[in-house]
């Protein structure tokens, strides 16, 4: 994508449905015969997920802004060619286990931000008595008719680990306690969906008390609406802190953005909450330097770390960014340095020394959120910036170039 220095972002932008909510919901659609999902984000990852559903035998119909899925399941095997394209493919392990009690999913593998092991996913399954076999890069799982245990505690907080456990439990009759669970809004949106199918789920702190009627007693038809994408919303709010004249971000969920709004205020931007779904933000002359620590929700999201680093490269002072979730999520620092940023990475800490200005240059995206950070930096850098390997961006942002052009910027995808 080519971006030129942008004088200002003026007007309003509406965020799309959340990719990381749509993916578990598409996996959960295996539990029902007929499924409708509104506010569906059309992105590479969600299109890959629809392809997986078709490979499993489902009929998929993609309509403007929504998708419908129906029909039976004729396969439980997800080939490496598609599961390796996106991490969200792992969620179809839980979807298949909940729906039919068996699954063969090629291990999606790691990506740029880390090795991303799945030990917690497998530990849960072994704990409930599933037969788990790792063979030729495939995870083959067969559930017992009844779980061998009625409680499990994750060793660490894992979003898709929690989601896979919930999807699996949806098919197993009876009560179950999940402890040390992830509480991301996308996880809780999946819980709301499963309640529509007939599950009872009580959330107490990081514990989920789940009671399922069993897969044969779940509701057959259900519709749902994807929650707004809090990371896309956060990305535009950072853009507004840099260039807003002002920028109004609509269709978001303010209650999902507490930590992000707090950090923007600390940086000197003054986001105005106009309603529970609308925030207006103006550019701040020079952001104040910050300390940012990524943490599981409701802490500061790791998926917003790169975007904040882009903003802090121009801050008045030295900022510290500590990445506590992934072991290798600072690759955008090297690319930002090509634009003139001063970032020093020491283990899980990045030291960002604010500079007066950035200068456009060709850079390469390394992962989804890094690509967004480079686009933000390109909008404030002098001259022209070309972000290469932009495929990463297309995985998680719907029509970002179009949205930026409509706000008065010169951004062109090629
Ligand atoms: C989800 O990934 C999101 N993806 C990620 O968003 C997000 O960055 C991440 O959660 C953290 O919020 C989807 O929801 C599809 P984790 P996930 O399991 O579930 C370690 C994006 O940009 N871990 O919560 O894979 C893991 O290595 C993507 O949209 C284990 O060690 O993340 C990581 O260090 C990027 N063993 C930490 O836990 C396991 O079995 C958190 O990972 C599982 C995870």
XYZ file of C-alpha atoms and ligand atoms in Angstrom:
458
model
C 0.000 0.000 0.000
C 1.259 3.499 -0.890
C 0.506 6.285 1.601
C 1.499 9.916 1.434
C 1.759 12.396 4.268
C -1.770 13.271 5.233
C -2.667 16.823 6.292
C -5.534 15.661 8.461
C -8.231 13.047 8.948
C -11.578 14.779 8.784
C -15.006 13.185 9.071
C -16.268 9.882 10.354
C -15.438 6.212 9.893
C -17.510 3.180 10.829
C -15.676 0.128 12.159
C -16.462 -3.333 10.835
C -17.445 -6.448 12.764
C -14.677 -8.045 14.813
C -12.561 -10.616 12.967
C -11.689 -12.325 16.246
C -15.367 -12.629 17.146
C -16.503 -13.795 13.694
C -13.940 -16.624 13.616
C -15.098 -18.471 16.779
C -18.717 -17.847 15.749
C -18.111 -19.467 12.360
C -16.569 -22.443 14.169
C -19.605 -22.519 16.478
C -21.904 -22.573 13.425
C -20.990 -26.261 13.086
C -23.156 -26.871 16.166
C -26.387 -25.854 14.368
C -28.168 -26.721 11.142
C -28.855 -23.134 10.122
C -26.802 -20.075 11.080
C -26.988 -16.366 10.163
C -24.305 -13.859 11.149
C -24.849 -10.095 10.746
C -22.118 -7.421 10.701
C -19.799 -9.993 9.146
C -16.317 -8.590 8.289
C -15.224 -9.685 4.805
C -11.489 -10.264 5.295
C -9.001 -12.870 4.161
C -9.174 -14.741 7.480
C -12.969 -14.854 7.524
C -13.092 -15.946 3.870
C -10.616 -18.714 4.693
C -12.959 -19.744 7.529
C -15.923 -19.903 5.120
C -13.832 -22.102 2.839
C -13.160 -24.466 5.748
C -16.908 -24.716 6.399
C -17.466 -25.624 2.741
C -14.718 -28.268 2.927
C -16.531 -29.732 5.936
C -19.701 -30.024 3.848
C -21.629 -26.897 4.807
C -23.480 -24.657 2.347
C -22.229 -21.104 2.736
C -23.896 -17.994 1.329
C -22.124 -14.625 1.627
C -24.496 -11.639 1.333
C -23.686 -7.934 1.805
C -22.586 -7.614 5.451
C -23.855 -11.020 6.495
C -23.299 -14.704 5.959
C -25.555 -17.737 6.222
C -24.428 -21.335 6.762
C -26.577 -24.461 6.589
C -26.503 -28.146 5.824
C -24.683 -31.100 7.312
C -21.088 -32.014 8.106
C -19.552 -34.552 5.749
C -15.921 -34.349 6.862
C -13.958 -33.735 10.058
C -10.601 -33.167 8.379
C -9.084 -29.731 7.777
C -6.102 -29.829 5.417
C -2.818 -28.037 6.112
C -3.115 -25.995 2.908
C -5.909 -23.961 4.463
C -5.342 -24.331 8.204
C -1.796 -22.992 7.823
C -3.106 -19.745 6.323
C -4.486 -18.358 9.570
C -4.359 -19.151 13.292
C -8.114 -18.899 13.585
C -8.339 -22.281 11.827
C -7.566 -23.863 15.186
C -11.054 -22.882 16.353
C -12.563 -25.454 14.004
C -11.031 -28.117 16.239
C -13.388 -27.020 19.015
C -16.278 -26.486 16.598
C -16.002 -30.021 15.185
C -15.555 -31.605 18.615
C -18.625 -29.819 19.920
C -20.642 -30.751 16.833
C -19.599 -34.365 16.171
C -17.022 -35.349 18.804
C -14.177 -35.913 16.300
C -11.690 -33.689 14.441
C -8.515 -33.860 12.399
C -6.982 -30.394 12.084
C -3.548 -29.671 10.686
C -1.607 -27.707 13.302
C -1.772 -24.073 12.009
C 1.820 -23.476 13.090
C 3.341 -20.312 14.402
C 3.613 -16.969 12.696
C 5.827 -13.885 12.819
C 4.822 -12.890 16.346
C 5.712 -16.140 18.025
C 5.750 -19.932 18.062
C 2.170 -19.901 19.360
C 2.030 -23.396 20.843
C -1.305 -25.151 21.435
C -0.339 -27.099 24.548
C -3.199 -25.601 26.580
C -5.762 -26.580 23.944
C -4.495 -30.185 24.030
C -4.103 -30.291 27.802
C -7.794 -29.431 28.219
C -8.807 -32.167 25.763
C -6.615 -34.813 27.412
C -7.942 -33.720 30.802
C -11.539 -34.477 29.785
C -10.470 -37.885 28.479
C -10.228 -37.211 24.738
C -7.961 -39.405 22.605
C -5.408 -36.924 21.252
C -2.972 -38.025 18.569
C -0.329 -35.873 16.867
C 0.550 -37.435 13.538
C 2.096 -35.943 10.422
C 1.396 -32.387 11.498
C -2.227 -33.240 12.227
C -3.996 -33.060 15.564
C -6.475 -35.964 15.642
C -8.965 -35.897 18.477
C -11.822 -38.167 19.541
C -14.032 -37.164 22.457
C -15.372 -39.652 25.034
C -19.207 -39.779 25.321
C -18.868 -38.249 28.783
C -16.019 -35.966 30.007
C -13.695 -37.716 32.488
C -13.474 -34.536 34.582
C -15.814 -31.697 35.378
C -13.326 -28.881 35.920
C -10.153 -27.555 34.302
C -7.785 -24.693 35.054
C -5.685 -23.170 32.253
C -2.002 -22.685 33.129
C -2.088 -19.352 31.302
C -4.718 -17.093 29.820
C -5.385 -18.123 26.233
C -8.125 -16.598 24.039
C -8.595 -19.361 21.478
C -7.752 -21.958 24.154
C -10.746 -20.736 26.151
C -12.890 -20.577 23.007
C -11.965 -24.112 21.944
C -12.844 -25.411 25.398
C -16.249 -23.675 25.290
C -16.949 -25.007 21.775
C -16.049 -28.553 22.864
C -18.144 -28.359 26.048
C -21.162 -27.161 24.022
C -21.527 -30.733 22.754
C -21.027 -32.505 26.087
C -24.056 -32.845 28.334
C -23.703 -31.707 31.970
C -21.843 -29.186 34.063
C -18.243 -28.082 33.747
C -16.044 -25.451 35.427
C -13.377 -23.634 33.406
C -10.893 -21.610 35.464
C -8.272 -18.977 34.563
C -10.225 -18.318 31.369
C -9.746 -15.436 28.918
C -12.356 -12.656 29.196
C -11.831 -10.858 25.874
C -15.089 -9.395 24.472
C -14.820 -11.873 21.612
C -14.852 -14.764 24.111
C -17.892 -13.310 25.875
C -19.610 -12.802 22.507
C -19.141 -16.536 21.851
C -20.648 -17.221 25.304
C -23.715 -15.133 24.368
C -24.040 -17.151 21.159
C -23.775 -20.492 22.986
C -26.468 -19.356 25.431
C -28.796 -18.896 22.421
C -28.178 -22.571 21.586
C -29.347 -23.623 25.053
C -26.160 -23.613 27.136
C -26.194 -22.035 30.584
C -22.952 -20.137 31.211
C -22.205 -18.182 34.360
C -19.070 -15.987 34.305
C -17.500 -15.413 37.733
C -14.181 -13.573 37.544
C -12.035 -15.757 35.309
C -14.219 -18.837 35.918
C -16.952 -20.058 33.535
C -19.600 -22.372 34.988
C -20.943 -24.143 31.880
C -23.978 -26.415 31.653
C -24.802 -27.975 28.255
C -27.923 -29.985 27.359
C -25.726 -32.079 25.031
C -25.258 -31.654 21.270
C -28.509 -33.447 20.359
C -30.515 -30.975 22.440
C -29.052 -27.741 21.115
C -31.221 -25.304 19.192
C -31.176 -26.070 15.453
C -31.352 -22.565 14.001
C -29.768 -19.372 15.340
C -28.745 -15.907 14.191
C -26.255 -13.529 15.742
C -24.530 -10.189 15.162
C -20.747 -9.840 15.392
C -19.556 -7.292 17.935
C -17.567 -4.304 16.570
C -13.845 -4.752 16.012
C -12.217 -3.048 19.020
C -8.764 -3.302 17.443
C -9.830 -1.639 14.200
C -11.566 1.005 16.349
C -8.389 1.458 18.409
C -6.327 1.728 15.237
C -8.516 4.573 13.952
C -8.447 6.287 17.347
C -4.640 6.326 17.198
C -4.911 7.721 13.657
C -7.185 10.422 15.075
C -4.735 11.237 17.881
C -2.118 11.793 15.183
C -4.227 13.521 12.512
C -7.813 14.023 13.640
C -9.433 17.283 12.581
C -11.478 15.821 14.230
C -12.079 12.170 13.418
C -15.252 10.481 14.644
C -15.108 6.689 14.946
C -18.596 5.154 14.846
C -20.097 1.729 15.368
C -17.583 0.842 18.091
C -18.246 -0.426 21.622
C -16.780 2.091 24.117
C -16.959 -0.470 26.936
C -14.441 -2.672 25.054
C -11.909 0.149 24.758
C -11.262 1.178 28.367
C -7.511 0.562 28.437
C -6.981 2.067 24.970
C -8.953 5.247 25.758
C -7.077 5.583 29.060
C -3.695 5.396 27.305
C -4.783 7.896 24.657
C -5.746 10.315 27.434
C -2.377 9.739 29.108
C -0.725 10.579 25.772
C -2.537 13.921 25.794
C -5.235 13.116 23.231
C -8.732 13.857 24.540
C -11.106 11.290 23.075
C -14.687 12.531 23.484
C -17.201 9.759 24.100
C -20.250 10.981 22.163
C -22.292 7.806 22.824
C -21.623 4.146 23.790
C -20.796 3.537 20.103
C -19.133 6.791 19.013
C -15.880 8.556 19.918
C -14.553 11.812 18.459
C -10.811 12.545 18.638
C -8.566 15.425 17.582
C -4.878 15.402 16.816
C -2.602 16.182 19.706
C 0.282 18.562 18.934
C 2.847 16.152 20.240
C 1.872 12.947 22.113
C 3.248 12.648 25.621
C 5.689 9.759 26.215
C 4.099 6.734 27.935
C 4.753 3.411 29.581
C 2.614 0.696 27.956
C 2.311 -2.860 29.327
C 0.317 -5.341 27.218
C -1.910 -7.708 29.201
C -4.909 -10.000 28.784
C -8.271 -8.185 28.645
C -9.242 -5.870 30.258
C -5.575 -4.827 30.202
C -3.955 -2.996 27.291
C -4.333 -5.233 24.201
C -1.237 -6.721 22.575
C -3.039 -6.172 19.259
C -2.758 -2.405 19.848
C 0.944 -2.400 20.772
C 2.336 -1.775 17.279
C -0.129 1.041 16.569
C 0.841 2.808 19.812
C 4.529 2.383 19.013
C 3.929 4.174 15.707
C 2.353 7.088 17.589
C 5.035 7.164 20.296
C 7.850 7.469 17.741
C 6.799 11.143 17.591
C 6.172 11.598 21.327
C 7.791 14.264 23.472
C 10.216 12.062 25.410
C 11.145 8.420 25.941
C 8.403 5.761 26.049
C 8.602 2.170 27.300
C 6.514 -0.558 25.677
C 6.518 -3.953 27.406
C 5.082 -6.835 25.339
C 4.001 -9.434 27.900
C 1.893 -11.679 25.643
C 3.971 -12.688 22.602
C 7.681 -13.371 22.520
C 8.425 -11.772 19.177
C 6.057 -8.915 18.532
C 8.447 -5.985 17.950
C 9.380 -6.629 14.330
C 7.637 -3.404 13.297
C 10.322 -1.543 15.326
C 12.931 -2.267 12.647
C 10.588 -1.051 9.913
C 9.661 2.107 11.855
C 13.396 2.787 12.233
C 13.591 2.918 8.419
C 11.217 5.885 8.620
C 13.561 7.598 11.092
C 12.100 6.345 14.364
C 14.408 5.644 17.295
C 13.385 2.314 18.869
C 15.653 0.052 20.875
C 14.391 -3.453 21.659
C 15.689 -5.199 24.766
C 13.934 -8.540 25.255
C 10.267 -7.855 25.886
C 10.795 -4.117 26.283
C 10.994 -1.524 23.508
C 12.479 1.884 24.340
C 10.996 4.507 21.998
C 12.796 7.873 21.888
C 10.479 10.455 20.354
C 11.778 12.220 17.236
C 10.613 15.439 15.584
C 9.494 13.860 12.340
C 9.466 10.698 10.246
C 10.497 10.484 6.604
C 8.680 8.241 4.144
C 10.491 5.126 2.857
C 9.689 1.660 1.533
C 8.957 -0.700 4.455
C 7.667 -4.249 4.836
C 4.796 -5.475 6.982
C 5.645 -8.472 9.160
C 2.277 -9.281 10.694
C -1.281 -8.021 10.772
C -1.095 -5.272 13.371
C 2.444 -4.252 12.398
C 1.113 -3.477 8.918
C -1.481 -1.132 10.401
C 1.236 0.569 12.463
C 3.331 1.155 9.335
C 0.353 2.663 7.503
C -0.234 5.026 10.456
C 3.442 6.008 10.450
C 3.291 6.556 6.687
C 0.371 8.946 7.106
C 2.426 11.255 9.344
C 5.821 10.734 7.694
C 7.014 13.268 5.145
C 6.718 12.233 1.536
C 5.646 8.796 0.455
C 5.746 5.445 2.243
C 5.156 2.152 0.499
C 4.191 -0.719 2.818
C 5.161 -4.011 1.201
C 3.810 -7.504 2.056
C 0.465 -5.811 2.575
C -1.308 -9.172 2.460
C -0.970 -9.204 6.240
C -3.174 -6.099 6.396
C -5.888 -7.627 4.214
C -6.231 -10.424 6.757
C -7.598 -8.113 9.432
C -8.761 -4.781 8.042
C -11.749 -4.346 5.752
C -11.178 -1.658 3.088
C -8.621 0.308 5.133
C -7.366 2.219 2.092
C -10.907 3.157 1.079
C -11.730 4.290 4.607
C -8.560 6.446 4.739
C -9.231 8.000 1.318
C -12.758 8.923 2.406
C -11.174 10.721 5.367
C -9.018 12.849 3.087
C -5.802 10.811 2.881
C -3.891 9.663 -0.141
C -3.707 5.900 0.411
C -3.677 3.434 -2.426
C -3.630 -0.345 -2.287
C -1.632 -1.998 -5.037
C -5.825 -14.518 19.965
O -4.762 -15.346 19.563
C -6.065 -13.535 18.815
N -6.433 -14.292 17.608
C -4.802 -12.717 18.578
O -5.084 -11.771 17.573
C -4.441 -11.972 19.852
O -3.229 -11.273 19.656
C -4.278 -12.987 20.993
O -5.480 -13.763 21.129
C -4.003 -12.315 22.331
O -5.057 -11.431 22.631
C -7.687 -14.759 17.487
O -8.536 -14.563 18.351
C -7.994 -15.505 16.230
P -3.491 -16.693 23.043
P -4.427 -16.680 20.417
O -3.758 -18.160 22.986
O -5.673 -17.220 21.002
C 0.594 -18.524 24.620
C -4.772 -10.660 15.585
O -3.983 -9.773 15.377
N -0.074 -19.838 24.494
O -4.348 -15.841 23.908
O -3.617 -17.570 19.539
C 0.781 -17.847 23.272
O 1.965 -18.312 22.655
C -4.359 -11.873 16.362
O -5.968 -10.642 15.239
C 0.606 -20.982 24.923
O 1.740 -20.914 25.378
O -3.535 -16.102 21.564
C 0.847 -16.382 23.639
O 2.170 -16.091 24.054
C -2.869 -11.890 16.502
N -0.014 -22.182 24.806
C -0.103 -16.282 24.837
O -0.257 -17.614 25.334
C -1.284 -22.315 24.306
O -1.799 -23.449 24.255
C -1.492 -15.752 24.474
O -1.928 -16.506 23.380
C -1.958 -21.140 23.888
C -1.346 -19.913 23.993
